[in-house]
CSV table of C-alpha atoms and ligand atoms in Angstrom, one decimal:
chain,number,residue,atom,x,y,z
A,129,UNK,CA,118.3,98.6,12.8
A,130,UNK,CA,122.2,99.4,10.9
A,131,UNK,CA,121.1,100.1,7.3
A,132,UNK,CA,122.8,97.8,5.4
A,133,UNK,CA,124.6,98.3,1.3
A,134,UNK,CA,122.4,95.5,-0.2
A,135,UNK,CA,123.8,94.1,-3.2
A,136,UNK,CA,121.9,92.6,-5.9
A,137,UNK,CA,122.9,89.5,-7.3
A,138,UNK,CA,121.3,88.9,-10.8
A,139,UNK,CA,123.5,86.5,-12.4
A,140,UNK,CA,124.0,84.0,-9.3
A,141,UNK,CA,123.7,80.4,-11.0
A,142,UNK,CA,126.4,81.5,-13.7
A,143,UNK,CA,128.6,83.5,-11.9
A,144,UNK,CA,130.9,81.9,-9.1
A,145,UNK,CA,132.4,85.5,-8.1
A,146,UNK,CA,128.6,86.1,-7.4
A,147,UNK,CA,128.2,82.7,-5.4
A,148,UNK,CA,131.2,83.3,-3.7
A,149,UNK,CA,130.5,86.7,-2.4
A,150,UNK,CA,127.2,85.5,-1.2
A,151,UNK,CA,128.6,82.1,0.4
A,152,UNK,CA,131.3,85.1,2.0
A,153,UNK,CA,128.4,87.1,3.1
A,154,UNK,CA,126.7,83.9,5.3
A,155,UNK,CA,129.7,82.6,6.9
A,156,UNK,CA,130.9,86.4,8.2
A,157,UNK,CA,127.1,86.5,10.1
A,158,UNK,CA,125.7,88.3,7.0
A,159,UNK,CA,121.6,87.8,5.9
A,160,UNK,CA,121.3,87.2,2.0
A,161,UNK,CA,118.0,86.9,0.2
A,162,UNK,CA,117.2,83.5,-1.6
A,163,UNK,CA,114.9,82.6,-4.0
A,164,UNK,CA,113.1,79.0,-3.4
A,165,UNK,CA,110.6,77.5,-5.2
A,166,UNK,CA,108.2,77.9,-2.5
A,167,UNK,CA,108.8,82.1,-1.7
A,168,UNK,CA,112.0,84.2,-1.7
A,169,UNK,CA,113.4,83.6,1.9
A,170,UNK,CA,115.7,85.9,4.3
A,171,UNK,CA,119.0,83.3,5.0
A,172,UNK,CA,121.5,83.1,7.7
A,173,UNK,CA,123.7,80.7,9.1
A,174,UNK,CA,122.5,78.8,11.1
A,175,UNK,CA,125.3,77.4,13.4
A,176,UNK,CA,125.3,81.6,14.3
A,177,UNK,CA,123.2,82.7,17.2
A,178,UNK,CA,123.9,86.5,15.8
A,179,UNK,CA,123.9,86.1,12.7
A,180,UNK,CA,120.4,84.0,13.2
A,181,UNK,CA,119.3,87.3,15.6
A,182,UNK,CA,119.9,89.3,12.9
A,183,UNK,CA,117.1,87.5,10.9
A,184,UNK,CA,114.5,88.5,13.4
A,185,UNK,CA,115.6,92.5,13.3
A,186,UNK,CA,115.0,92.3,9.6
A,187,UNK,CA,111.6,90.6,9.7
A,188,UNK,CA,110.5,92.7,12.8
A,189,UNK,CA,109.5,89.6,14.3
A,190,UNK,CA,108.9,88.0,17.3
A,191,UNK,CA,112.2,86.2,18.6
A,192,UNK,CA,109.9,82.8,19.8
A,193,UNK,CA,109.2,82.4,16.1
A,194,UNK,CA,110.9,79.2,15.2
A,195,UNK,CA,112.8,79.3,11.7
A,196,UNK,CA,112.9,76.5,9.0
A,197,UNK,CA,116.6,75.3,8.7
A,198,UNK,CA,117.1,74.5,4.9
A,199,UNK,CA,119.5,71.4,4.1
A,200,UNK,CA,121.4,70.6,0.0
A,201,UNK,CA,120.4,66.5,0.6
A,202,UNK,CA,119.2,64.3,3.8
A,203,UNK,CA,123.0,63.8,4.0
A,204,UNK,CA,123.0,67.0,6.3
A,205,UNK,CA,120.4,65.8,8.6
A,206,UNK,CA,122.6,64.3,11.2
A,207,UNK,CA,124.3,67.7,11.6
A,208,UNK,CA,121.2,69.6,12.3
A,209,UNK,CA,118.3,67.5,13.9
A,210,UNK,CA,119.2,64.9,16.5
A,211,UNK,CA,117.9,62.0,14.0
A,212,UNK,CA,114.9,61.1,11.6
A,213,UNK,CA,112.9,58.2,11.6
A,214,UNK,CA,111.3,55.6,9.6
A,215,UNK,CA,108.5,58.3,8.3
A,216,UNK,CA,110.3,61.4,7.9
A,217,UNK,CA,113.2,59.7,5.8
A,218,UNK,CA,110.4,58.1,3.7
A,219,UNK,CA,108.7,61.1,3.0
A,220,UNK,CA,112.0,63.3,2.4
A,221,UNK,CA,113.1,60.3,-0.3
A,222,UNK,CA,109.5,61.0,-1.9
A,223,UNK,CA,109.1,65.0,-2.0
A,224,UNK,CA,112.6,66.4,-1.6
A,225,UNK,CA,114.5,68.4,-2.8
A,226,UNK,CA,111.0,70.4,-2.6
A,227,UNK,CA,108.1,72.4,-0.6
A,228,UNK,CA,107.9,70.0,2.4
A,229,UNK,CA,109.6,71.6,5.9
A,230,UNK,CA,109.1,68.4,8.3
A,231,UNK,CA,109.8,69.3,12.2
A,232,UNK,CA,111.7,67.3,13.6
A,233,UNK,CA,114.1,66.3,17.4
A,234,UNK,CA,116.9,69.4,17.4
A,235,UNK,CA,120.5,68.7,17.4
A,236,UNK,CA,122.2,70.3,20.5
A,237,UNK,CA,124.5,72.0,18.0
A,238,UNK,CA,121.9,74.4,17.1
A,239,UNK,CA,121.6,77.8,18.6
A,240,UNK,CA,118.4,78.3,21.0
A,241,UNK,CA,117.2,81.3,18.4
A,242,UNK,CA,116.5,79.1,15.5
A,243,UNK,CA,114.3,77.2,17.3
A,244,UNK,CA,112.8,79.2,18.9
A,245,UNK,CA,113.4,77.6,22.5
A,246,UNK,CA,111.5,74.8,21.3
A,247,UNK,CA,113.5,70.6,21.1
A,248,UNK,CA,112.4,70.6,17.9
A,249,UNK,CA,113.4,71.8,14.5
A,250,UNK,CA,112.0,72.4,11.1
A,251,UNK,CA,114.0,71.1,8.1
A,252,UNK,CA,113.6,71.5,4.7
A,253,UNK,CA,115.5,70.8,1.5
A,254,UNK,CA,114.7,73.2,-1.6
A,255,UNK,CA,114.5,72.2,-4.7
A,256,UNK,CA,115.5,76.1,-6.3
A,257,UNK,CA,118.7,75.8,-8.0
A,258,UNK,CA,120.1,78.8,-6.9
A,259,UNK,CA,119.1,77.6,-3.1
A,260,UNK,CA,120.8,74.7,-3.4
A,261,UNK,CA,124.1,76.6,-5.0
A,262,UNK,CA,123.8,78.8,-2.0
A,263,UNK,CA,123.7,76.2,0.5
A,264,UNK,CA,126.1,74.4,-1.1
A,265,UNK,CA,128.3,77.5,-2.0
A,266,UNK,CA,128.6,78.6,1.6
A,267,UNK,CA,128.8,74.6,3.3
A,268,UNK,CA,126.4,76.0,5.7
A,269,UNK,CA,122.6,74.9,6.8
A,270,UNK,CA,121.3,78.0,6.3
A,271,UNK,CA,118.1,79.6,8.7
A,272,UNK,CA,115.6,81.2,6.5
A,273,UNK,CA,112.1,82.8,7.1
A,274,UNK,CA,110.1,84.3,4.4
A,275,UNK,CA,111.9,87.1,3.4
A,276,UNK,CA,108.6,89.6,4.5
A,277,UNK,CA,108.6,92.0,6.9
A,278,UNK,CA,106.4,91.0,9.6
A,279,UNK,CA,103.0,90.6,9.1
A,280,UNK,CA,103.2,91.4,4.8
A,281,UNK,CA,102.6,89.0,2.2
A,282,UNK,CA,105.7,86.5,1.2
A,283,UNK,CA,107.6,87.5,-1.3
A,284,UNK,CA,107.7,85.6,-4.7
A,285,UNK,CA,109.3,87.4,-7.1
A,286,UNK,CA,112.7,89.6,-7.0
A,287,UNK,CA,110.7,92.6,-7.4
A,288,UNK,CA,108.8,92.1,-4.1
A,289,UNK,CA,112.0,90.7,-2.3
A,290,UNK,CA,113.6,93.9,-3.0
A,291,UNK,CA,110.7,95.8,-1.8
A,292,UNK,CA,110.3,93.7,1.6
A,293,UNK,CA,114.1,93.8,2.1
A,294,UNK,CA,116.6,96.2,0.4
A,295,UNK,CA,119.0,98.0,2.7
A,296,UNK,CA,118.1,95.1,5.8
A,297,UNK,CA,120.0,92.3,4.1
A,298,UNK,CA,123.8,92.2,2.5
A,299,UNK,CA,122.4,91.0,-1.0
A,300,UNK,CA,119.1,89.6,-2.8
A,301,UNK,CA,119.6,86.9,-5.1
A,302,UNK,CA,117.2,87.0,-8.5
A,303,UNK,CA,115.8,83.8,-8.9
A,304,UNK,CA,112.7,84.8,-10.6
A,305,UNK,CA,109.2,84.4,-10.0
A,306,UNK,CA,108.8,81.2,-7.6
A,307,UNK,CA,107.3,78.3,-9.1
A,308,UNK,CA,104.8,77.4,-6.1
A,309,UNK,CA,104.1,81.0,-4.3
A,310,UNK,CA,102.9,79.4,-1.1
A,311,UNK,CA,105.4,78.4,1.8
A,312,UNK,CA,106.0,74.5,2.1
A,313,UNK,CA,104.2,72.4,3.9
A,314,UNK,CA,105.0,71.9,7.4
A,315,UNK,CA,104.3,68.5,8.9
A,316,UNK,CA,105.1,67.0,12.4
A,317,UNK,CA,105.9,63.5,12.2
A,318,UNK,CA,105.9,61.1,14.9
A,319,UNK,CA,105.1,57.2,15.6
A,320,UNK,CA,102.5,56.0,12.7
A,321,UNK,CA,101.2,59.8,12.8
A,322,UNK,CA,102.0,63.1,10.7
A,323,UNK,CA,100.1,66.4,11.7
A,324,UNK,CA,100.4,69.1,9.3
A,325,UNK,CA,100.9,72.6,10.9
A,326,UNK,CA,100.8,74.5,7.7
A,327,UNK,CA,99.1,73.2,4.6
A,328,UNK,CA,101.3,73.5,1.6
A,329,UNK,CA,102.3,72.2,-2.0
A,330,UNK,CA,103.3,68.4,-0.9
A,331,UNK,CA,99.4,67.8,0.3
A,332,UNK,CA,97.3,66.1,2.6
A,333,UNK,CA,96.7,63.5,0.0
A,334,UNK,CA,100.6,62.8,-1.3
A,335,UNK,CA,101.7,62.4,2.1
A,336,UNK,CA,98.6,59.8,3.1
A,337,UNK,CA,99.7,58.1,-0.4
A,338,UNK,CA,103.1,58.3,0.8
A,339,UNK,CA,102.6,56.4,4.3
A,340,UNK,CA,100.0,53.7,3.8
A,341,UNK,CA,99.0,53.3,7.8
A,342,UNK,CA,99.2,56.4,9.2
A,343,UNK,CA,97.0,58.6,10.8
A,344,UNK,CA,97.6,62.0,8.6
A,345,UNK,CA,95.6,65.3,9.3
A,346,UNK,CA,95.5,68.9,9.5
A,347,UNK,CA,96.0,70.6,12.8
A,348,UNK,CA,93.0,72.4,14.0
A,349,UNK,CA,93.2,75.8,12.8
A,350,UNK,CA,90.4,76.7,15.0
A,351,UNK,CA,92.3,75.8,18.0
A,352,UNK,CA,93.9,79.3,17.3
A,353,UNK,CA,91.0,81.1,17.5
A,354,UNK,CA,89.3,79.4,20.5
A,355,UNK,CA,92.9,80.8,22.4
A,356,UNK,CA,94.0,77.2,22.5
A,357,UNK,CA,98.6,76.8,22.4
A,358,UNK,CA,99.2,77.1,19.1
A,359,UNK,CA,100.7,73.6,17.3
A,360,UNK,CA,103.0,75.6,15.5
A,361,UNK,CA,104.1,79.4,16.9
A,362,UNK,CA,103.9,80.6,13.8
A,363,UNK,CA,100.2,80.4,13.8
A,364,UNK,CA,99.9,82.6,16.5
A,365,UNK,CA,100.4,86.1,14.1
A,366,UNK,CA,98.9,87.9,11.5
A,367,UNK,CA,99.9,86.8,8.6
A,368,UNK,CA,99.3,87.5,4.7
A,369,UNK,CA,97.9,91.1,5.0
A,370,UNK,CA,97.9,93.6,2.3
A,371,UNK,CA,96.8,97.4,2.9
A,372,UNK,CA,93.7,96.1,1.3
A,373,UNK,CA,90.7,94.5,3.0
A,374,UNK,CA,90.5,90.8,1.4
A,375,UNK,CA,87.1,89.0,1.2
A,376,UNK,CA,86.8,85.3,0.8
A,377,UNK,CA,84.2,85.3,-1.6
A,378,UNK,CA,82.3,82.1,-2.1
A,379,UNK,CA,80.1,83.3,-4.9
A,380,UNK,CA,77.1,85.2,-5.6
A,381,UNK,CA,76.5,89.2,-5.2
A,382,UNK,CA,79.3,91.2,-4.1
A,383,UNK,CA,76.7,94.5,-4.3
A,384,UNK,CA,77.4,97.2,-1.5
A,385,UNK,CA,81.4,95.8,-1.2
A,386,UNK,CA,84.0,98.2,-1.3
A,387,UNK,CA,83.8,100.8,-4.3
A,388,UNK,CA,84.0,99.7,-7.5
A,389,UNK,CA,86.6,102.0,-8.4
A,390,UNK,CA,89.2,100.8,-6.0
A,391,UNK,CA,87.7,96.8,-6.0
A,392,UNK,CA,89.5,94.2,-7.1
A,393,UNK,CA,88.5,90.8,-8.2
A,394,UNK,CA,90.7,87.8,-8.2
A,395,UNK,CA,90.1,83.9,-9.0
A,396,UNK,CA,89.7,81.6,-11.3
A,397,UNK,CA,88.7,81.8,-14.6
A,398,UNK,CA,85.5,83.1,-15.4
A,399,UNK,CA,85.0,84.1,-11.6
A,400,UNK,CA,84.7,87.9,-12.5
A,401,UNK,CA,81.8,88.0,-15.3
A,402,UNK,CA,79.1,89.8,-14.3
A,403,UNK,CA,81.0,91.7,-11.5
A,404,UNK,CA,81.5,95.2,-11.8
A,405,UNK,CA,85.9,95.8,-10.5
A,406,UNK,CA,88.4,97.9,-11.7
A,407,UNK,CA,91.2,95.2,-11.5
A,408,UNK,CA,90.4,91.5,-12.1
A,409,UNK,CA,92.7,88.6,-12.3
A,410,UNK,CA,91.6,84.8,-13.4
A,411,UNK,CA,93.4,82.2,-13.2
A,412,UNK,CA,93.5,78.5,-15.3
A,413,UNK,CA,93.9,76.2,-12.3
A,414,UNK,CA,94.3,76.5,-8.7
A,415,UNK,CA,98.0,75.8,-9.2
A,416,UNK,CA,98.6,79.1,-11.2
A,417,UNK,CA,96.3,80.5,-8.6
A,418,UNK,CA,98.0,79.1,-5.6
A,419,UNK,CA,101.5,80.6,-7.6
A,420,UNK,CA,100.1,84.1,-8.5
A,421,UNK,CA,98.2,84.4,-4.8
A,422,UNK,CA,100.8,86.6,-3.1
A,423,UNK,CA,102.0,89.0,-5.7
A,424,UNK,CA,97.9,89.7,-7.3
A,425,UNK,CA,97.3,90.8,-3.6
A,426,UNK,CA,100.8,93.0,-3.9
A,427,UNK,CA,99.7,94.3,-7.8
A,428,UNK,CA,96.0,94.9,-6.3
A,429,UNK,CA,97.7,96.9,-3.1
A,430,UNK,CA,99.8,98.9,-5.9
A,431,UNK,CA,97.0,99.8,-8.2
A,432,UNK,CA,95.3,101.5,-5.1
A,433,UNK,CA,92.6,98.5,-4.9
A,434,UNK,CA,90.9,98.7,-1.3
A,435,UNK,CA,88.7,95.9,-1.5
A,436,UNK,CA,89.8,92.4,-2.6
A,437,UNK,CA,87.2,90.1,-3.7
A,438,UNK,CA,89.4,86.7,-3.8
A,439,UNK,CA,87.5,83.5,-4.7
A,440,UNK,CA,87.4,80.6,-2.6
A,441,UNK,CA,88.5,76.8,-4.0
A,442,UNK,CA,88.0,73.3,-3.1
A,443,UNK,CA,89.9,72.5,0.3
A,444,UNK,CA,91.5,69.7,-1.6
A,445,UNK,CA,94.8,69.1,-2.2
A,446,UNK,CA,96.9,72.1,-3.2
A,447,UNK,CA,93.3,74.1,-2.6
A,448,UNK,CA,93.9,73.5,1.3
A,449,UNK,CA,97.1,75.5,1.1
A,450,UNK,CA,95.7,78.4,-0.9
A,451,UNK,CA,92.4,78.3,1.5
A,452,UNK,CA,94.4,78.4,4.5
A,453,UNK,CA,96.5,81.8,3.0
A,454,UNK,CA,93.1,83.2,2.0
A,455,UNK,CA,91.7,82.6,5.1
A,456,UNK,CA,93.8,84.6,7.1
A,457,UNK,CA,94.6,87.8,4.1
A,458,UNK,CA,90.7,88.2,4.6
A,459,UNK,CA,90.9,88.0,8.8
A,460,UNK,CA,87.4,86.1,8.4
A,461,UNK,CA,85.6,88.1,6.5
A,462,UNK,CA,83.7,85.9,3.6
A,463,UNK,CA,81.2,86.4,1.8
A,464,UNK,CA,78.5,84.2,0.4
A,465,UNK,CA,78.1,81.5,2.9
B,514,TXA,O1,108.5,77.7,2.0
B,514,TXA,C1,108.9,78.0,3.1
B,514,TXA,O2,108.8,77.2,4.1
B,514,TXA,C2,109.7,79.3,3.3
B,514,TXA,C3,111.0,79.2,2.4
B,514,TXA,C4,111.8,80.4,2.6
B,514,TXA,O3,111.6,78.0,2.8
B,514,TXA,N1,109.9,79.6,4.7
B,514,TXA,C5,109.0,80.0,5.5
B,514,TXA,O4,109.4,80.3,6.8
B,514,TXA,O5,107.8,80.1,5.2
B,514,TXA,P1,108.5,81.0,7.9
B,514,TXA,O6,109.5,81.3,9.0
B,514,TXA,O7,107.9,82.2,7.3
B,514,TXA,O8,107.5,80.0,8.3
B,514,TXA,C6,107.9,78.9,9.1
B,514,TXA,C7,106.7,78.2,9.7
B,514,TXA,C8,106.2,79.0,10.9
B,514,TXA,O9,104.8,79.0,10.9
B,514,TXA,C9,106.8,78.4,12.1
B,514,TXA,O10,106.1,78.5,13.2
B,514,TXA,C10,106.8,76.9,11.6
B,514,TXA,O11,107.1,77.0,10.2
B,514,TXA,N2,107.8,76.1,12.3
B,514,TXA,C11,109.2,76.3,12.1
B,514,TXA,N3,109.8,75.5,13.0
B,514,TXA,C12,108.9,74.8,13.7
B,514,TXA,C13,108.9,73.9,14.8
B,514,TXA,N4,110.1,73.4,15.3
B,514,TXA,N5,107.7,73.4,15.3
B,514,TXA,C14,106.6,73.9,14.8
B,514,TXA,N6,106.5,74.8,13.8
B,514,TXA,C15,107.6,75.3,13.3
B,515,MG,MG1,106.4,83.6,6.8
């Protein structure tokens, strides 16, 4: 991989010179790092089978890994997807701009390595300012992955984008600390049914609410295990790993786990009393939780923790998205059930 000068854009919603450069970098086949409100994500254009190529030599990942095509307004839709129905237009009125990637028929225009090789597409609108200004900056739909390399945690602050990505992309936008810290919600939608492929942010419950007389429910994430074709390609990899080993600890003793020197502790709050860690983090709602998931496991891997003792939550609502993270940081292995 060509090291790349990566250029760090810390002023981007009040500086045009700083939008412009970025909008210059996408249309000349450059990558540029984008904060969202989900995770920070790795952006190319997406009309630009080389540029979009590119994308997977910075992630070191697997080319048949479909990417999420992000959109300023449904305006765009005609231009990327080869039309929306009844459903998805309903549910992008009701949750976008926002955390909810809904896959949908590909338009033709689209090159094959977006996709993945796959007729369908996944389209999102973000609601992140500086997303939008980019998008709209640069007139393009722009393809963007989380901006981790390959197997690592998502990236939800500037810090850890530049840690994932500096000298792989042309520039990293500093958009803060993301306001969800899971990825969006990705949801297949067809006649009077919506499967969700990855639980997110717009939940199970918002999007049954949403469409009064459909049948809504997860994919089987068990399907994966059992060998089964995976709904969605991305569930096919490891995902979410930190050098630690992560538990997902349903409560009681934790004796004879890890070292308590290097063991961390991480949940909501009061979750820790009584356990004996060197790093502990609670949490006043799953929300904050659900927001603080990926960089505590990046914190806990930089303080030298080895263990990670991460409390389960309710698989309700937003819970199911945070579950579904945890599940696969810890690889299966829980404790106290
Ligand atoms: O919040 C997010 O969605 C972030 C930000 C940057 O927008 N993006 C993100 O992208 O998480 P990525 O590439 O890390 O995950 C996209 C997921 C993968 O699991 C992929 O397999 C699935 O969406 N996906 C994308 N297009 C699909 C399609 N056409 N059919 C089924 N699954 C698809
Ligand atoms: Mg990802």
């Amino acid at each position: 991989m060509r090291e790349r000068d990566t250029l760090y854009l810390t002023d981007f919603l009040r500086s045009a010179d700083e939008r412009a450069r970025a909008a210059e970098f996408l249309r000349s086949g450059g990558l540029v790092v984008m904060p969202t409100e989900t995770v920070y994500g790795l952006a190319a254009n997406a009309l630009d089978p080389l540029a979009v190529a590119s994308i997977y030599v910075a992630k070191g990942r697997p080319s048949d890994n479909p990417l999420i095509v992000h959109i300023a307004s449904v305006d765009a839709l005609e231009s990327v997807t080869a039309g929306a129905g009844e459903a998805a237009r309903r549910l992008f009125a009701r949750f976008s701009p926002g955390p909810l990637t809904l896959v949908l028929p590909r338009s033709p225009r689209l090159p094959a390595t977006v996709t993945g090789g796959l007729e369908t597409v996944g389209i999102r609108i973000p609601s992140h300012p500086a997303a939008l200004a980019l998008i709209e900056a640069s007139g393009l739909p722009l393809a963007a992955p989380s901006a981790n390399r390959s197997g690592r945690v998502s990236p939800t602050s500037f810090a850890m984008a530049r840690v994932e990505m500096a000298g792989r992309v042309d520039a990293i936008i500093d958009g803060g600390d993301c306001a969800v810290g899971l990825e969006s919600t990705v949801a297949r939608v067809t006649d009077g049914a919506v499967v969700i492929l990855r639980p997110g942010a717009v939940t199970l419950e918002m999007i049954r609410d949403a469409l009064p007389g459909h049948a809504v429910s997860f994919a089987d994430e068990s399907a994966l295990s059992r060998g089964i074709a995976a709904p969605s390609p991305g569930m096919r990899y490891a995902h979410y790993r930190p050098d630690a080993a992560v538990y997902c600890w349903h409560g009681g003793p934790v004796d004879g786990i890890g070292e308590r020197g290097t063991r961390a502790v991480i949940g909501l709050a009061g979750c820790a009393a009584g356990v004996d860690a060197a790093f502990v983090r609670e949490f006043e709602s799953v929300e904050e939780y659900s927001a603080r998931f990926f960089a505590t496991l990046s914190e806990c891997d930089a303080a030298g923790m080895e263990t990670i003792i991460a409390q389960a939550v309710r698989e309700e609502g937003l819970g199911a998205a945070l579950m579904n993270r945890l599940r696969r940081a810890s690889a299966g292995k829980s404790l106290g059930l």
